CSV table of C-alpha atoms in Angstrom, one decimal:
chain,number,residue,atom,x,y,z
A,1,ILE,CA,192.5,149.3,21.3
A,2,ILE,CA,195.3,150.9,23.7
A,3,LYS,CA,197.1,147.7,23.8
A,4,THR,CA,196.6,146.0,19.7
A,5,VAL,CA,197.7,150.0,19.0
A,6,ALA,CA,200.9,150.2,21.0
A,7,ASN,CA,201.7,145.8,19.8
A,8,ALA,CA,201.1,147.0,16.5
A,9,PRO,CA,204.6,145.1,13.8
A,10,LYS,CA,204.3,148.0,11.8
A,11,ASN,CA,203.8,151.8,13.1
A,12,PRO,CA,202.8,150.7,17.1
A,13,ALA,CA,201.4,154.0,18.9
A,14,LYS,CA,200.4,155.4,21.6
A,15,LEU,CA,197.4,155.7,22.8
A,16,THR,CA,195.8,156.9,26.6
A,17,GLN,CA,192.3,156.6,28.6
A,18,SER,CA,193.1,160.2,28.3
A,19,ASP,CA,193.1,160.1,24.5
A,20,PHE,CA,189.8,158.2,24.4
A,21,LEU,CA,187.6,160.0,27.3
A,22,ASN,CA,188.6,163.9,25.9
A,23,TYR,CA,187.2,163.0,22.9
A,24,THR,CA,183.5,164.2,21.5
A,25,PRO,CA,181.7,164.1,18.5
A,26,ALA,CA,181.9,167.7,16.3
A,27,LYS,CA,178.1,168.7,15.7
A,28,ARG,CA,178.3,170.6,12.6
A,29,LYS,CA,175.9,172.9,10.8
A,30,PRO,CA,174.9,171.7,7.0
A,31,VAL,CA,176.4,173.5,3.8
A,32,CYS,CA,173.0,174.4,1.6
A,33,ALA,CA,173.2,177.1,-1.7
A,34,THR,CA,170.4,176.2,-4.4
A,35,TYR,CA,170.6,175.0,-7.8
A,36,ARG,CA,168.1,176.1,-10.1
A,37,THR,CA,165.1,175.1,-8.7
A,38,TYR,CA,166.3,173.4,-5.5
A,39,VAL,CA,167.9,173.5,-2.5
A,40,ILE,CA,171.5,171.4,-1.6
A,41,CYS,CA,172.4,170.5,1.5
A,42,GLY,CA,175.9,168.1,2.1
A,43,ALA,CA,178.4,167.7,4.8
A,44,PRO,CA,180.2,170.4,6.4
A,45,PRO,CA,184.6,170.1,6.5
A,46,SER,CA,186.0,169.3,7.6
A,47,THR,CA,185.2,166.5,4.7
A,48,GLY,CA,185.4,168.8,1.2
A,49,GLY,CA,182.7,166.8,0.0
A,50,GLY,CA,180.0,169.4,0.9
A,51,ILE,CA,181.5,172.4,-0.7
A,52,VAL,CA,183.3,171.6,-3.4
A,53,THR,CA,179.6,169.4,-4.6
A,54,LEU,CA,178.0,173.1,-4.3
A,55,GLN,CA,180.3,174.7,-6.0
A,56,ALA,CA,181.0,172.4,-9.4
A,57,LEU,CA,177.2,173.1,-9.0
A,58,LYS,CA,176.7,176.2,-8.8
A,59,ILE,CA,179.6,176.9,-11.3
A,60,LEU,CA,177.3,174.7,-13.6
A,61,GLU,CA,174.2,176.5,-13.2
A,62,LYS,CA,175.1,179.2,-15.9
A,63,THR,CA,175.6,176.6,-18.0
A,64,ASN,CA,172.0,175.4,-19.4
A,65,LEU,CA,173.4,171.5,-18.9
A,66,SER,CA,169.3,170.9,-20.0
A,67,GLY,CA,170.0,172.0,-23.0
A,68,LEU,CA,173.0,169.2,-23.8
A,69,LYS,CA,173.1,165.9,-24.5
A,70,PRO,CA,173.7,163.6,-20.9
A,71,ASP,CA,176.4,162.3,-22.2
A,72,SER,CA,178.4,164.2,-25.2
A,73,PRO,CA,180.9,165.3,-25.0
A,74,GLU,CA,180.3,169.2,-24.8
A,75,ALA,CA,178.3,168.1,-21.7
A,76,ILE,CA,181.2,166.0,-20.3
A,77,HIS,CA,183.4,168.9,-20.9
A,78,ILE,CA,181.6,171.9,-18.9
A,79,ILE,CA,181.2,169.3,-16.7
A,80,THR,CA,184.5,168.5,-16.0
A,81,GLU,CA,186.1,172.0,-16.2
A,82,ALA,CA,183.4,172.5,-13.4
A,83,MET,CA,184.7,169.8,-11.2
A,84,LYS,CA,188.5,171.3,-11.9
A,85,LEU,CA,187.7,174.6,-10.6
A,86,ALA,CA,186.5,173.1,-7.3
A,87,TYR,CA,189.3,171.0,-6.4
A,88,ALA,CA,191.6,173.4,-7.3
A,89,ASP,CA,190.0,175.4,-4.6
A,90,ARG,CA,189.7,172.4,-2.2
A,91,ASP,CA,193.1,172.0,-2.2
A,92,ARG,CA,194.3,175.1,-1.8
A,93,TYR,CA,191.8,176.3,1.8
A,94,LEU,CA,189.5,173.0,3.4
A,95,GLY,CA,190.2,171.1,6.5
A,96,ASP,CA,189.0,171.4,10.0
A,97,ALA,CA,187.1,174.0,10.5
A,98,ASN,CA,188.1,174.3,14.5
A,99,PHE,CA,191.4,174.9,12.6
A,100,LEU,CA,191.1,177.4,10.0
A,101,PRO,CA,190.5,181.2,10.8
A,102,TYR,CA,188.5,182.0,7.7
A,103,ASP,CA,184.8,181.2,6.7
A,104,GLN,CA,185.2,178.0,3.7
A,105,THR,CA,181.7,179.1,2.5
A,106,ALA,CA,183.4,182.5,0.7
A,107,LEU,CA,184.3,179.6,-2.3
A,108,LEU,CA,180.1,179.2,-2.6
A,109,ASP,CA,180.0,183.5,-2.6
A,110,PRO,CA,177.6,184.4,-5.3
A,111,ALA,CA,180.2,186.5,-7.0
A,112,TYR,CA,183.3,184.5,-7.1
A,113,ILE,CA,181.5,182.0,-8.2
A,114,THR,CA,180.2,183.8,-11.2
A,115,GLN,CA,184.5,184.8,-11.8
A,116,ARG,CA,185.1,181.3,-11.0
A,117,ALA,CA,182.6,180.0,-13.7
A,118,LYS,CA,184.1,182.8,-17.2
A,119,LEU,CA,187.3,180.6,-16.4
A,120,ILE,CA,184.5,177.6,-18.5
A,121,ASN,CA,185.7,177.9,-22.7
A,122,PRO,CA,183.0,175.8,-23.6
A,123,LYS,CA,185.1,175.1,-26.1
A,124,THR,CA,189.2,174.2,-25.0
A,125,SER,CA,190.3,173.1,-21.0
A,126,MET,CA,191.7,175.2,-20.0
A,127,GLY,CA,194.1,173.0,-18.9
A,128,MET,CA,194.6,172.5,-14.7
A,129,ALA,CA,193.0,174.9,-12.9
A,130,LYS,CA,194.6,177.8,-10.6
A,131,ALA,CA,192.8,178.5,-6.9
A,132,GLY,CA,191.1,181.2,-7.0
A,133,VAL,CA,191.5,184.3,-4.2
A,134,PRO,CA,187.2,185.0,-3.3
A,135,ALA,CA,187.7,188.4,-2.0
A,136,ALA,CA,186.6,187.7,2.0
A,137,LEU,CA,189.5,185.2,2.1
A,138,LYS,CA,192.7,187.4,-0.2
A,139,ARG,CA,194.5,188.3,3.8
A,140,TYR,CA,195.0,184.5,3.9
A,141,ALA,CA,198.2,182.7,3.0
A,142,THR,CA,197.9,179.7,1.9
A,143,VAL,CA,200.1,177.2,-0.6
A,144,ASP,CA,197.4,173.8,-2.8
A,145,TYR,CA,198.7,170.5,-1.5
A,146,ARG,CA,196.6,167.2,-2.7
A,147,GLN,CA,197.1,164.0,-1.1
A,148,PHE,CA,195.9,160.1,-2.0
A,149,GLU,CA,192.8,159.1,-0.6
A,150,PRO,CA,192.1,155.6,-0.6
A,151,VAL,CA,188.9,153.6,-0.7
A,152,SER,CA,187.4,151.7,2.0
A,153,THR,CA,184.7,153.7,1.9
A,154,SER,CA,180.8,152.4,2.4
A,155,GLN,CA,176.9,154.6,1.9
A,156,ILE,CA,173.8,154.1,3.4
A,157,SER,CA,170.7,155.8,2.9
A,158,VAL,CA,167.6,155.7,5.1
A,159,VAL,CA,164.3,157.6,5.2
A,160,ASP,CA,161.5,156.3,7.3
A,161,ARG,CA,157.8,155.9,7.3
A,162,TYR,CA,157.1,158.9,9.5
A,163,GLY,CA,159.4,161.3,6.4
A,164,ASN,CA,163.2,161.7,8.3
A,165,ALA,CA,165.5,161.0,6.5
A,166,VAL,CA,169.8,160.0,6.9
A,167,SER,CA,172.3,159.6,3.9
A,168,LEU,CA,175.8,158.2,5.9
A,169,THR,CA,178.4,157.5,4.1
A,170,GLN,CA,181.6,156.3,6.4
A,171,SER,CA,185.4,155.2,6.6
A,172,ILE,CA,188.0,153.6,8.1
A,173,GLU,CA,190.5,155.1,4.8
A,174,ASN,CA,192.2,152.1,2.9
A,175,THR,CA,190.9,148.6,2.5
A,176,PHE,CA,190.7,147.3,6.0
A,177,GLY,CA,191.8,149.8,7.8
A,178,SER,CA,195.0,149.9,9.3
A,179,ARG,CA,195.0,146.3,9.3
A,180,LEU,CA,193.9,145.6,13.4
A,181,PHE,CA,191.4,144.5,14.6
A,182,VAL,CA,189.9,144.5,18.3
A,183,GLY,CA,186.6,143.2,19.7
A,184,GLY,CA,184.7,142.8,16.2
A,185,PHE,CA,185.8,145.4,14.5
A,186,LEU,CA,188.8,146.9,12.2
A,187,LEU,CA,190.5,150.0,12.9
A,188,ASN,CA,191.2,153.1,10.4
A,189,ASN,CA,194.5,154.6,9.5
A,190,GLU,CA,192.5,158.4,8.6
A,191,LEU,CA,195.7,160.1,9.4
A,192,THR,CA,197.3,159.4,6.2
A,193,ASP,CA,193.5,162.0,5.1
A,194,PHE,CA,196.2,164.7,5.7
A,195,ALA,CA,198.4,166.7,4.1
A,196,PHE,CA,202.3,165.2,4.8
A,197,ALA,CA,203.7,167.9,4.7
A,198,PRO,CA,202.5,170.6,7.1
A,199,VAL,CA,204.7,173.8,4.9
A,200,VAL,CA,205.0,173.9,1.7
A,201,ASP,CA,206.9,176.9,0.8
A,202,GLY,CA,207.0,178.6,3.5
A,203,LYS,CA,203.5,178.7,3.7
A,204,LYS,CA,201.0,176.4,6.0
A,205,VAL,CA,199.0,173.6,4.5
A,206,ALA,CA,195.0,174.1,4.9
A,207,ASN,CA,195.0,170.3,5.8
A,208,ARG,CA,198.5,170.1,7.8
A,209,VAL,CA,198.4,167.8,10.7
A,210,ALA,CA,197.7,169.1,14.6
A,211,VAL,CA,196.7,167.6,17.2
A,212,GLY,CA,192.6,167.3,17.6
A,213,LYS,CA,192.1,168.1,14.5
A,214,ARG,CA,190.0,166.6,12.1
A,215,PRO,CA,191.2,165.2,8.5
A,216,ARG,CA,190.0,166.0,5.5
A,217,SER,CA,187.9,163.6,3.1
A,218,SER,CA,186.0,163.2,0.5
A,219,MET,CA,182.7,161.8,1.4
A,220,SER,CA,179.5,163.6,-0.1
A,221,PRO,CA,176.0,162.9,1.7
A,222,THR,CA,173.5,165.0,0.2
A,223,LEU,CA,170.3,165.4,0.6
A,224,VAL,CA,168.4,167.7,-1.8
A,225,PHE,CA,165.0,169.8,-0.9
A,226,ASP,CA,162.5,171.8,-3.4
A,227,LYS,CA,162.6,175.1,-2.5
A,228,GLY,CA,160.1,175.0,0.2
A,229,GLY,CA,162.0,172.6,2.2
A,230,LYS,CA,160.4,168.8,0.8
A,231,LEU,CA,162.8,166.8,0.7
A,232,LEU,CA,163.2,165.4,-3.3
A,233,TYR,CA,166.4,163.0,-3.1
A,234,VAL,CA,169.4,161.2,-0.7
A,235,LEU,CA,172.2,159.6,-2.0
A,236,GLY,CA,175.9,159.7,-1.5
A,237,SER,CA,178.7,157.3,-2.7
A,238,PRO,CA,182.1,155.3,-1.4
A,239,GLY,CA,185.2,155.3,-4.4
A,240,GLY,CA,187.7,157.1,-2.4
A,241,ALA,CA,189.1,160.2,-3.8
A,242,ARG,CA,186.5,160.3,-6.7
A,243,ILE,CA,183.7,160.5,-4.3
A,244,THR,CA,182.8,164.1,-4.3
A,245,PRO,CA,182.8,163.5,-8.6
A,246,TYR,CA,180.4,160.5,-8.6
A,247,VAL,CA,177.7,162.4,-6.3
A,248,ILE,CA,178.5,166.1,-9.0
A,249,LYS,CA,178.2,163.5,-11.4
A,250,THR,CA,174.6,161.6,-10.8
A,251,LEU,CA,173.2,165.0,-9.3
A,252,VAL,CA,172.8,167.0,-12.8
A,253,SER,CA,171.7,163.2,-14.3
A,254,LEU,CA,169.0,163.1,-12.1
A,255,LEU,CA,167.8,167.6,-11.6
A,256,ASP,CA,168.9,168.5,-15.4
A,257,TRP,CA,168.3,165.3,-17.3
A,258,ASN,CA,166.0,164.4,-15.1
A,259,MET,CA,166.1,160.5,-15.1
A,260,PRO,CA,164.8,157.0,-14.1
A,261,LEU,CA,167.8,155.5,-11.0
A,262,ASP,CA,168.9,153.3,-12.6
A,263,GLN,CA,170.0,154.6,-15.5
A,264,ALA,CA,172.0,158.0,-13.3
A,265,LEU,CA,174.4,155.2,-11.1
A,266,SER,CA,173.9,152.8,-14.0
A,267,SER,CA,175.7,155.2,-16.7
A,268,GLY,CA,179.4,155.5,-17.7
A,269,HIS,CA,181.6,158.2,-15.0
A,270,TYR,CA,183.6,160.6,-15.6
A,271,LEU,CA,185.2,163.3,-14.1
A,272,ASN,CA,188.5,165.2,-13.5
A,273,ARG,CA,190.6,166.5,-9.8
A,274,ASN,CA,191.8,169.4,-11.2
A,275,ALA,CA,194.9,166.2,-13.1
A,276,ASP,CA,193.4,164.2,-16.0
A,277,THR,CA,189.9,163.6,-17.6
A,278,GLU,CA,188.9,160.3,-15.9
A,279,VAL,CA,186.9,158.1,-18.3
A,280,GLU,CA,185.1,154.9,-16.7
A,281,GLN,CA,186.5,151.7,-18.6
A,282,GLY,CA,183.7,150.7,-21.1
A,283,ARG,CA,181.6,152.5,-20.5
A,284,VAL,CA,181.7,155.9,-22.1
A,285,ASP,CA,181.6,156.0,-26.5
A,286,GLY,CA,185.0,155.9,-27.9
A,287,ALA,CA,184.3,158.9,-30.1
A,288,VAL,CA,183.3,160.7,-27.0
A,289,ILE,CA,186.6,160.1,-25.8
A,290,GLU,CA,188.0,161.1,-28.5
A,291,ALA,CA,186.6,164.1,-29.1
A,292,LEU,CA,187.5,165.6,-25.8
A,293,ARG,CA,191.0,165.4,-26.9
A,294,ARG,CA,190.0,167.6,-29.5
A,295,ARG,CA,189.3,170.0,-26.7
A,296,GLY,CA,192.3,169.7,-25.2
A,297,HIS,CA,191.3,166.7,-22.4
A,298,THR,CA,193.6,164.8,-21.4
A,299,VAL,CA,192.0,161.5,-21.3
A,300,VAL,CA,192.4,158.3,-19.1
A,301,GLU,CA,190.3,155.3,-19.1
A,302,SER,CA,190.3,153.5,-15.7
A,303,VAL,CA,187.8,151.4,-13.2
A,304,GLN,CA,185.9,153.1,-11.3
A,305,THR,CA,184.5,151.2,-8.2
A,306,SER,CA,181.4,153.8,-7.0
A,307,GLY,CA,178.8,152.6,-4.5
A,308,LEU,CA,175.9,154.7,-5.3
A,309,ASN,CA,172.6,154.5,-3.9
A,310,VAL,CA,169.6,156.9,-4.4
A,311,ILE,CA,166.7,157.3,-2.4
A,312,ALA,CA,163.6,159.7,-4.0
A,313,LEU,CA,160.6,160.9,-2.7
A,314,LYS,CA,158.3,162.1,-5.9
A,315,ASP,CA,154.0,161.9,-5.6
A,316,GLY,CA,152.9,159.9,-2.7
A,317,ALA,CA,156.8,157.5,-3.6
A,318,ILE,CA,158.9,156.2,-2.1
A,319,THR,CA,161.7,154.9,-4.3
A,320,GLY,CA,165.2,154.0,-4.2
A,321,ALA,CA,168.5,152.6,-6.2
A,322,THR,CA,172.3,151.3,-6.2
A,323,ASP,CA,174.9,151.2,-7.4
A,324,PRO,CA,175.4,148.1,-9.7
A,325,ARG,CA,179.4,148.4,-9.8
A,326,ARG,CA,179.2,147.7,-6.4
A,327,GLU,CA,177.6,145.2,-3.3
A,328,GLY,CA,174.3,146.8,-2.3
A,329,LYS,CA,170.4,146.7,-2.2
A,330,ALA,CA,167.7,149.0,-2.0
A,331,MET,CA,165.0,147.7,0.6
A,332,GLY,CA,161.1,148.9,1.6
A,333,GLU,CA,158.7,147.6,4.1
């Protein structure tokens, strides 16, 4: 690895044996929150996936989504507005917890969630959302910053016969990572997951690069339990910067609308990362798109390459399903 990186045809760099010897994996507690009658747990920072998923869901908890028709303009409007609010906070506050002086779970504070949810008008888009200021974070000067996140990620969901479960999302960042191949595997280019500008308007960016720091990502491996602690769902997805919205929409489909697994994974995607409202080309009805535009959404149709997989544990049975958009298979013994 050291030799390959040093001799890279583009952007050669230095790695040393001490870089490897001094590296240790970080063990961190998952972030968990209730959602209606469920407990949902996701990965903690440095990925933004867990907190963004939970914040969007906690905002949506203020709305009776089960009373709205799935994939209707009313439902899509509310869900994408909640995504905007969560992404605005993501771009300002989230990053490697070892390098930030505040607790990022302040974004899940009930009073703050109530405050954010009130910003959603059920009839009209808010446009671009602004980051809020949770009470616990008022003393910290931060600045908004979003970065480009390429797509080269894999997701595996596993449950064994003993009830142990894993949702694993892994990434090498861009397609083929850094294009450097060593001993049978590709080296990543995850440095591009850091903010390219460390300081904006005189304020430090939460996701700026630093020695020993882990970059922010969108990876969103998720476990869902009932309030008694029984595991109900294991899920996650690849998909670059769209991973978290894919997971949010799938959770709403499963938990609020009780969709069968295959329908929850194959239905048309829609999302908003605090910019345009993106709908999946050919899978969202044109009348729905026009209704969203009348609500003030700037709607863009695009190809969306999710790769969701879900395992459900219900009524003594374990069932799995995979996203039809990518390669993947549900298997069991």
